[in-house]
PDB file of N, CA and C in Angstrom:
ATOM      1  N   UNK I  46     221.933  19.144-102.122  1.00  0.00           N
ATOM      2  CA  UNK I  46     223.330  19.335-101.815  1.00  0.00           C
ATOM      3  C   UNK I  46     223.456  20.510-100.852  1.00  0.00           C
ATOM      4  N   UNK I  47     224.374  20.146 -99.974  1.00  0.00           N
ATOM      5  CA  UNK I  47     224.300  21.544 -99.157  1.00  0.00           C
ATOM      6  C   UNK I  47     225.502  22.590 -99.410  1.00  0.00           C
ATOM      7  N   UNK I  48     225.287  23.822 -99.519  1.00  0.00           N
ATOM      8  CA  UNK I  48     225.770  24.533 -99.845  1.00  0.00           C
ATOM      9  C   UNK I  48     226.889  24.721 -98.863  1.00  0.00           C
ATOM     10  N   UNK I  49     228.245  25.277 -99.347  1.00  0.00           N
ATOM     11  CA  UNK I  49     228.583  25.957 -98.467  1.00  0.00           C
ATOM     12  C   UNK I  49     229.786  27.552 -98.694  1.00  0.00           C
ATOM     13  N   UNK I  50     229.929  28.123 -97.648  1.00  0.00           N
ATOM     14  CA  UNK I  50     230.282  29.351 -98.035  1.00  0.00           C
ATOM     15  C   UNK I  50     232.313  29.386 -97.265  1.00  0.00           C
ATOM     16  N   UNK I  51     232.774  30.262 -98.103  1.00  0.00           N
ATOM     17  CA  UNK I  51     233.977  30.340 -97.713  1.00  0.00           C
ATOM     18  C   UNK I  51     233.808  31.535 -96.108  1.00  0.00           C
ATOM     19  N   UNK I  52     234.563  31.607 -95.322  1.00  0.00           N
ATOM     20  CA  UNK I  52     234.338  32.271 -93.695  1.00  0.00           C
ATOM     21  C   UNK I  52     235.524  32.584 -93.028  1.00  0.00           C
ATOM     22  N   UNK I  53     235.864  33.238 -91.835  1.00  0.00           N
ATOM     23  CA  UNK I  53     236.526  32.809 -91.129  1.00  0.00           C
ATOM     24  C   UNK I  53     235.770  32.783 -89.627  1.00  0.00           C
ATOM     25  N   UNK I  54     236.672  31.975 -88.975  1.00  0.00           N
ATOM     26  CA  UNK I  54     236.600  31.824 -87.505  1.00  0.00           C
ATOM     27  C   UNK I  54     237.368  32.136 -86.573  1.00  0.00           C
ATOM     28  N   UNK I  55     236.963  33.185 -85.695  1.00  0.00           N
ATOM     29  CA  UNK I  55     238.214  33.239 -84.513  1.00  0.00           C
ATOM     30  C   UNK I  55     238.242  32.041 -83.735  1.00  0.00           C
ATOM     31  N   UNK I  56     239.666  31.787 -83.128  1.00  0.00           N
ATOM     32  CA  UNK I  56     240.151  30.962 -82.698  1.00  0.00           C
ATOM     33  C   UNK I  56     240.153  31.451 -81.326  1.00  0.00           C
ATOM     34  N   UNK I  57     240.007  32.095 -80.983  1.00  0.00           N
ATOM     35  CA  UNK I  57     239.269  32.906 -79.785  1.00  0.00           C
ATOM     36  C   UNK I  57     237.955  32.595 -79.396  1.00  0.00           C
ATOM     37  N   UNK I  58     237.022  33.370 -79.684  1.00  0.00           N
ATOM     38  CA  UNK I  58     235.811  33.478 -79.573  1.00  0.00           C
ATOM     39  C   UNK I  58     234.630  32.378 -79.872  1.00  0.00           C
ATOM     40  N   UNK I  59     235.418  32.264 -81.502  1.00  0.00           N
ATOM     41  CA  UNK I  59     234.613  31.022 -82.428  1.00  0.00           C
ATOM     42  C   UNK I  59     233.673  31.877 -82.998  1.00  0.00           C
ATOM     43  N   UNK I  60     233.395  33.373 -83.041  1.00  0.00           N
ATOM     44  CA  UNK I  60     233.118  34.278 -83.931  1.00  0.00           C
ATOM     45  C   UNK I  60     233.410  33.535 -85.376  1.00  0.00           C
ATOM     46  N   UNK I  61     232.337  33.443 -86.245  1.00  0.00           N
ATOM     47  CA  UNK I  61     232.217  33.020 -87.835  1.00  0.00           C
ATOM     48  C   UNK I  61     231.761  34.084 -88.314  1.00  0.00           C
ATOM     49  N   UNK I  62     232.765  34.508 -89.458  1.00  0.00           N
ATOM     50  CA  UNK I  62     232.651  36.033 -90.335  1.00  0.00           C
ATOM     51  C   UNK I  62     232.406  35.842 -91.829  1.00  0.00           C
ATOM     52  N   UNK I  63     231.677  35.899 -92.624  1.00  0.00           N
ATOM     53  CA  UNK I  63     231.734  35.796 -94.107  1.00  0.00           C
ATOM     54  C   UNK I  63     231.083  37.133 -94.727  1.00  0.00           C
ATOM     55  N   UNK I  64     231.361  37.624 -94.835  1.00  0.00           N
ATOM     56  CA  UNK I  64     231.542  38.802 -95.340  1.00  0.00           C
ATOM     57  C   UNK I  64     230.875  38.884 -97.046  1.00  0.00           C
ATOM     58  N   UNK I  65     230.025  39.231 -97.104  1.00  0.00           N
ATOM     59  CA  UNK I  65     229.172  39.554 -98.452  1.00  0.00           C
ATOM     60  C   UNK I  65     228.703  40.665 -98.620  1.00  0.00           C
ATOM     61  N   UNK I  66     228.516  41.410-100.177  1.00  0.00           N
ATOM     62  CA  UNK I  66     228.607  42.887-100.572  1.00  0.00           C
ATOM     63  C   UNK I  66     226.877  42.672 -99.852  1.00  0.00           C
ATOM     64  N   UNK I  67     226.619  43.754 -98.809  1.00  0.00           N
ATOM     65  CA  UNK I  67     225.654  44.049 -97.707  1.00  0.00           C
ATOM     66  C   UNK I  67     224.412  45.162 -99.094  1.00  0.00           C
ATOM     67  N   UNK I  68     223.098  44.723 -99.201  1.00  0.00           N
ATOM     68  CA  UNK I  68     222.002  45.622 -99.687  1.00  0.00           C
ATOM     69  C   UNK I  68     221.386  46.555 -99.168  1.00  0.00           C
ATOM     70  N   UNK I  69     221.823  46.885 -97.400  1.00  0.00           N
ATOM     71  CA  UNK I  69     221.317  47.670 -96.925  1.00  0.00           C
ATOM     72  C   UNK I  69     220.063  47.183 -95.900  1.00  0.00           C
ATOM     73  N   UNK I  70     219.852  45.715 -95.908  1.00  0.00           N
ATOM     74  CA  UNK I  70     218.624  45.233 -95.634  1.00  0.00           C
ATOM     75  C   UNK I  70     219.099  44.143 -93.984  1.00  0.00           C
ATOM     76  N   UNK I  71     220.056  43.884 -93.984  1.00  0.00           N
ATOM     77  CA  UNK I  71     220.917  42.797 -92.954  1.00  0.00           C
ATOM     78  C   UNK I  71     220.261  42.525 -91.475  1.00  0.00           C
ATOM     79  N   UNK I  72     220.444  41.280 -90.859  1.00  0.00           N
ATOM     80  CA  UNK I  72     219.910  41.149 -90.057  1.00  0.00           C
ATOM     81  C   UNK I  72     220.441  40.174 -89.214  1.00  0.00           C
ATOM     82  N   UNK I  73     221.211  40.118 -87.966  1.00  0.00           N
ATOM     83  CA  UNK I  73     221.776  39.592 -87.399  1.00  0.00           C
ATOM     84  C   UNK I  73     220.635  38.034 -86.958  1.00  0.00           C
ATOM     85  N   UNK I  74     220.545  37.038 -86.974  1.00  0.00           N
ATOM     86  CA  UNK I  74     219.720  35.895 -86.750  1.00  0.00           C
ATOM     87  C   UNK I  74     220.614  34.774 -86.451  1.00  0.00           C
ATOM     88  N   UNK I  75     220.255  34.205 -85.489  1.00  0.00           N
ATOM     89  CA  UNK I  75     221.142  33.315 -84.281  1.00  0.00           C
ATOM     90  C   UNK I  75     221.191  32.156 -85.558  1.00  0.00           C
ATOM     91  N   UNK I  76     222.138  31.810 -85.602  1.00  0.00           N
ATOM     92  CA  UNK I  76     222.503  30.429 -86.227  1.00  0.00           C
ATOM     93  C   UNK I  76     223.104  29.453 -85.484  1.00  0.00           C
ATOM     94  N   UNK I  77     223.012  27.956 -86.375  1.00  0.00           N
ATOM     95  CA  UNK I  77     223.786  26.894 -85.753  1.00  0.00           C
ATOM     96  C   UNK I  77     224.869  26.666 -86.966  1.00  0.00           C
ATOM     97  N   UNK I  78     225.790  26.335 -86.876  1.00  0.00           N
ATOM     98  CA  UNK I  78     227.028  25.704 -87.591  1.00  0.00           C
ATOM     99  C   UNK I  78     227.977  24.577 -87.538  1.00  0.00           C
ATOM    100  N   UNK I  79     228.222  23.974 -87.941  1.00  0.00           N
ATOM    101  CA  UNK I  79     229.200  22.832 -88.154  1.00  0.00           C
ATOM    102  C   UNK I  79     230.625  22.665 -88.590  1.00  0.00           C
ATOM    103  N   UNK I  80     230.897  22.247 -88.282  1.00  0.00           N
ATOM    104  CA  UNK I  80     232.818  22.544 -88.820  1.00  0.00           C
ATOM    105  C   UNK I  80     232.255  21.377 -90.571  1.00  0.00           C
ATOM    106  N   UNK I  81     232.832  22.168 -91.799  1.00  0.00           N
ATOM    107  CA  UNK I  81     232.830  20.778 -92.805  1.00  0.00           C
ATOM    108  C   UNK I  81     233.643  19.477 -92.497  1.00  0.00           C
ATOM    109  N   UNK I  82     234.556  19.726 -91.686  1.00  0.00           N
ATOM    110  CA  UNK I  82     234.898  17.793 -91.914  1.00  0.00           C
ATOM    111  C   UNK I  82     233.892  17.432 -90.425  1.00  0.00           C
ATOM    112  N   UNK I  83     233.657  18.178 -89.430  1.00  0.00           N
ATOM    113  CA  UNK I  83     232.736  17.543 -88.762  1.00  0.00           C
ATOM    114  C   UNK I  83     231.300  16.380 -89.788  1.00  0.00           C
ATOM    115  N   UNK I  84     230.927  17.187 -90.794  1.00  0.00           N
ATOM    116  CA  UNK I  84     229.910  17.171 -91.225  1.00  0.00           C
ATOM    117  C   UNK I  84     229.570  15.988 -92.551  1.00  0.00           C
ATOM    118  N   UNK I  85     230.985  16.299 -92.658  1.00  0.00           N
ATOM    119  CA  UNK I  85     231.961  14.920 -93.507  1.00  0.00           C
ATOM    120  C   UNK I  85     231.713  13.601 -93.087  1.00  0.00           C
ATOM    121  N   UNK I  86     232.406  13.835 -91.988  1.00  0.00           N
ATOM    122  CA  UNK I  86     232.503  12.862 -91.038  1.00  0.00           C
ATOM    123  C   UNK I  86     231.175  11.794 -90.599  1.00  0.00           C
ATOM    124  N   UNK I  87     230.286  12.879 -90.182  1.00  0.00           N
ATOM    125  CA  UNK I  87     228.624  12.361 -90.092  1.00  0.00           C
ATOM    126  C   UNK I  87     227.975  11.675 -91.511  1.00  0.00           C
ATOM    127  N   UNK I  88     228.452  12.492 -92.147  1.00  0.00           N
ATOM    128  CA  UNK I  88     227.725  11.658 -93.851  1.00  0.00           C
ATOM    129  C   UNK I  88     228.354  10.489 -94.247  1.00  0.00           C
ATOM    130  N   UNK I  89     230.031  10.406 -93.812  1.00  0.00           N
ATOM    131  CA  UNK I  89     230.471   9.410 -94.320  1.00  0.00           C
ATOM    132  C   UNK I  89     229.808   8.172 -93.524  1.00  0.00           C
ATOM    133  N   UNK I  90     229.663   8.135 -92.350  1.00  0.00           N
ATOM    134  CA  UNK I  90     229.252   7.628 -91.242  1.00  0.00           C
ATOM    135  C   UNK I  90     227.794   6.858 -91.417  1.00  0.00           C
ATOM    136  N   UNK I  91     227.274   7.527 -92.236  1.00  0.00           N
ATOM    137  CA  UNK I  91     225.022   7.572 -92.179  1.00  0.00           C
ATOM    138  C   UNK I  91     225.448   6.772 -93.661  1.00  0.00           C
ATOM    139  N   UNK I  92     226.170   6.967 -94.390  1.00  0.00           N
ATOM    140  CA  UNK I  92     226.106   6.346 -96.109  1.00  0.00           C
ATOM    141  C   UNK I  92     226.873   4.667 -95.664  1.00  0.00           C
ATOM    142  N   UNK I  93     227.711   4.770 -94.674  1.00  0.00           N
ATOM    143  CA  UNK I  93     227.873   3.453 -94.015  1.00  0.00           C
ATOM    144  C   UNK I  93     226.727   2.256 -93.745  1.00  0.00           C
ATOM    145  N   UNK I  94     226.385   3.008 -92.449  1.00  0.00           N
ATOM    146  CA  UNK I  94     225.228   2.862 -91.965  1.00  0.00           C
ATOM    147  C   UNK I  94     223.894   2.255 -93.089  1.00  0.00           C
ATOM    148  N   UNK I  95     223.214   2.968 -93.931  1.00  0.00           N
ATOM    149  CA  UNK I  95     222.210   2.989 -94.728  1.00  0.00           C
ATOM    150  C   UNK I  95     223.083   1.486 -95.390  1.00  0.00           C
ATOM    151  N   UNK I  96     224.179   1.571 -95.735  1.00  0.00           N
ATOM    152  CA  UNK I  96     224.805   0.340 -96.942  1.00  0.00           C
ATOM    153  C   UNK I  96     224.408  -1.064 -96.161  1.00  0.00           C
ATOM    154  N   UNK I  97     224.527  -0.746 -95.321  1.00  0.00           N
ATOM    155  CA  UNK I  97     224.389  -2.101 -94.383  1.00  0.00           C
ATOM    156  C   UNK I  97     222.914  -2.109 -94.160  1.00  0.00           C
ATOM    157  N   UNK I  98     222.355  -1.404 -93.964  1.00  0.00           N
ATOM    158  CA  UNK I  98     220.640  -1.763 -94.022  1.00  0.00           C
ATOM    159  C   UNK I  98     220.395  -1.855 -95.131  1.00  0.00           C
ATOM    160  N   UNK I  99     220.843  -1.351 -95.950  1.00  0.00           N
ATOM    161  CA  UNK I  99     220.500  -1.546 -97.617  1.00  0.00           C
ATOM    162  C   UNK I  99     220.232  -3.475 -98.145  1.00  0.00           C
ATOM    163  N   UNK I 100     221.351  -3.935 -97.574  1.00  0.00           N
ATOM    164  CA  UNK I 100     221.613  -5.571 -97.308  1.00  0.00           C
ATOM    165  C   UNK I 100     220.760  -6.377 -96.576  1.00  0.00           C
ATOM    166  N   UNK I 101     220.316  -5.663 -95.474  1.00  0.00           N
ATOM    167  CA  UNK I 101     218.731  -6.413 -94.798  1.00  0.00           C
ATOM    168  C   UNK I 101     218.007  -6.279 -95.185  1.00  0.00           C
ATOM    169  N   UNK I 102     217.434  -4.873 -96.063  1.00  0.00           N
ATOM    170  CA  UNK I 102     216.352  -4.875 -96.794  1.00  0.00           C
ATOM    171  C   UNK I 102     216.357  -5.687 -97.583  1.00  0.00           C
ATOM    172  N   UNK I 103     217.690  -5.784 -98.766  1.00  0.00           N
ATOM    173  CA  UNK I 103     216.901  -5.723-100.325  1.00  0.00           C
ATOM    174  C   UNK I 103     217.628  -7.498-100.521  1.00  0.00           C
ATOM    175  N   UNK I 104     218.282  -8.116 -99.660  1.00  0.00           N
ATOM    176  CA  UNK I 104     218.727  -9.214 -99.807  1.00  0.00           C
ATOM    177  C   UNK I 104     217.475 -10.412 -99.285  1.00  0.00           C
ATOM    178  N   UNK I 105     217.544 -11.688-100.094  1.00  0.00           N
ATOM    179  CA  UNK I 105     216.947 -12.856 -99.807  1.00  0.00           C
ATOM    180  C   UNK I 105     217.474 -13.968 -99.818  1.00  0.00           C
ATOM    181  N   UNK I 106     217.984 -14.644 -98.890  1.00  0.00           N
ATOM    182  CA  UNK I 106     218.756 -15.523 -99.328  1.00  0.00           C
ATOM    183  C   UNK I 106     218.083 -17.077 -99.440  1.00  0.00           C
ATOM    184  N   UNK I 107     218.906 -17.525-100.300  1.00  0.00           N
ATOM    185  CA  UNK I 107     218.621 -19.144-101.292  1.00  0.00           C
ATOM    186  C   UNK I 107     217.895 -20.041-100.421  1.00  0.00           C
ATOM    187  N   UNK I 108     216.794 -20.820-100.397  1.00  0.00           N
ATOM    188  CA  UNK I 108     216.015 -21.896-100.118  1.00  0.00           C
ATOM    189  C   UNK I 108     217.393 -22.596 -98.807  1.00  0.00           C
ATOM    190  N   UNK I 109     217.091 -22.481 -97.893  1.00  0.00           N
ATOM    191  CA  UNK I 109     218.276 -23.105 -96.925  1.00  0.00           C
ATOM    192  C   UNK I 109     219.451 -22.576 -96.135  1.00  0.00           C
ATOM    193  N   UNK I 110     219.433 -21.531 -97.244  1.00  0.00           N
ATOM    194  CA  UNK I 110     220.662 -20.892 -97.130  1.00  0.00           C
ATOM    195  C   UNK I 110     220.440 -19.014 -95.715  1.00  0.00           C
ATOM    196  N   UNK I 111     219.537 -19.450 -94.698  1.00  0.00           N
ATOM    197  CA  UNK I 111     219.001 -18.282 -94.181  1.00  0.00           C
ATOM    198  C   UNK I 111     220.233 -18.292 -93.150  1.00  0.00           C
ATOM    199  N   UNK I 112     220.718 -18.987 -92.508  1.00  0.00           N
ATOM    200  CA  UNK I 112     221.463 -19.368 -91.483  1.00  0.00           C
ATOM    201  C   UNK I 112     223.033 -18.307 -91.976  1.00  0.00           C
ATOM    202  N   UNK I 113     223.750 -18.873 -92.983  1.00  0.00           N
ATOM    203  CA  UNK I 113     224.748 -18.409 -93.377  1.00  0.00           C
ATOM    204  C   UNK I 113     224.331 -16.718 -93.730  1.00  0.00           C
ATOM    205  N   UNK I 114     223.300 -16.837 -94.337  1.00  0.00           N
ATOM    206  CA  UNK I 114     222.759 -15.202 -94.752  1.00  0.00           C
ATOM    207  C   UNK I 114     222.831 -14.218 -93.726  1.00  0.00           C
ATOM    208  N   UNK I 115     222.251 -14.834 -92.638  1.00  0.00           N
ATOM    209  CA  UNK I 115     222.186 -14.336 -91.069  1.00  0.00           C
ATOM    210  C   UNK I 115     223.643 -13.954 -90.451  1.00  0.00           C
ATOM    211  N   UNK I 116     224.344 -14.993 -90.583  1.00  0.00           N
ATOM    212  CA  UNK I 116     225.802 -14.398 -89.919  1.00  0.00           C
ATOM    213  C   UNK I 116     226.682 -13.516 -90.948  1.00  0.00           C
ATOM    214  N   UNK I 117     226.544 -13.662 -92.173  1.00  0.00           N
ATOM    215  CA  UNK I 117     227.502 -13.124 -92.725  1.00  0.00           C
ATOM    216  C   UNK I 117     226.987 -11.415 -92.931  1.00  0.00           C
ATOM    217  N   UNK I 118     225.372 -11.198 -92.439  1.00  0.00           N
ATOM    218  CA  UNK I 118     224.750  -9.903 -92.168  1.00  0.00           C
ATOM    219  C   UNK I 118     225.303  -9.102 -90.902  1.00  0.00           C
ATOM    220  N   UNK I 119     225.407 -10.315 -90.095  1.00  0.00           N
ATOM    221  CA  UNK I 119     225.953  -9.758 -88.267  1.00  0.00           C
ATOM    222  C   UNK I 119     227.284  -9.317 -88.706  1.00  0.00           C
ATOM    223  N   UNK I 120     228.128 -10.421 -88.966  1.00  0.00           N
ATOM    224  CA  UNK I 120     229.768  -9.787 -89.419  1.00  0.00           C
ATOM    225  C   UNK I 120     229.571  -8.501 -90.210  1.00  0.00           C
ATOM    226  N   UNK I 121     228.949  -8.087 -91.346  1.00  0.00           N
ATOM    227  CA  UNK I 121     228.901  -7.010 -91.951  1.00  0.00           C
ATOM    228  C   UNK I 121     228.252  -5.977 -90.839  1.00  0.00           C
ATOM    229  N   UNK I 122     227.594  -6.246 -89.985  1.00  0.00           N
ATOM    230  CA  UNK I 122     227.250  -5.077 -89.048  1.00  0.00           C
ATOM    231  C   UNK I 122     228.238  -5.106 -87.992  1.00  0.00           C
ATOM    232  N   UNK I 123     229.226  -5.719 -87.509  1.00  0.00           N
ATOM    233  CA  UNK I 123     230.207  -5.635 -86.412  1.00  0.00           C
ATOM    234  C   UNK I 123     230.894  -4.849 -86.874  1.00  0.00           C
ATOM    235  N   UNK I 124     231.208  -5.204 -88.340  1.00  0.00           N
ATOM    236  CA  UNK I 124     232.484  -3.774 -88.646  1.00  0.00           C
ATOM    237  C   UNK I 124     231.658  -2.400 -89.190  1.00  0.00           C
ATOM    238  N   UNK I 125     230.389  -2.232 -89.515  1.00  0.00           N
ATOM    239  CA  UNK I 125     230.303  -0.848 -89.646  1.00  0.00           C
ATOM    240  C   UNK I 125     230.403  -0.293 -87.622  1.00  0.00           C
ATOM    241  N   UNK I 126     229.809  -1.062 -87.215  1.00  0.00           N
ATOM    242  CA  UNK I 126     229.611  -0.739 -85.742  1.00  0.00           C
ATOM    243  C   UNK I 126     231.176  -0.669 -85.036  1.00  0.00           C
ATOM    244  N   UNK I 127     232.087  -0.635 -85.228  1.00  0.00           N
ATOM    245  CA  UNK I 127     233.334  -0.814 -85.004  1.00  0.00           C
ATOM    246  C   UNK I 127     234.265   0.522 -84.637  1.00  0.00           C
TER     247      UNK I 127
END
């Protein structure tokens, strides 16, 4: 699970501040960051994604029945792709 911390951001700069009781030890180190609903957004997106491969993997369809199996896989991938 990924953690995350309460912050602020200037709306200026884009300076990100979170502020924690300091040990004396601190060290400024270049980071990358994400906005959370950016990040939301991407997971909701990939758990989509995976559901629909989940269906090519783990599905077999009935003696005959490959044809219908086949399109009704494409339709389920037009609308995640959408």
């Amino acid at each position: 699970m990924t953690e995350r911390i309460a912050g602020w951001r200037c709306i200026g700069c884009g300076k990100v501040d979170a502020p924690q009781p300091c040990v004396g030890v601190c060290q400024d180190r270049k980071v990358e960051l994400v906005l959370a609903g950016d990040y939301d957004a991407l997971l909701a997106r990939t758990q989509e994604l995976e559901s629909a491969l989940a269906l090519i993997a783990r599905i077999t369809p009935r003696e005959g029945e490959w044809e219908a199996s086949w399109r009704a896989l494409q339709e389920r991938a037009r609308q995640v792709l959408k």
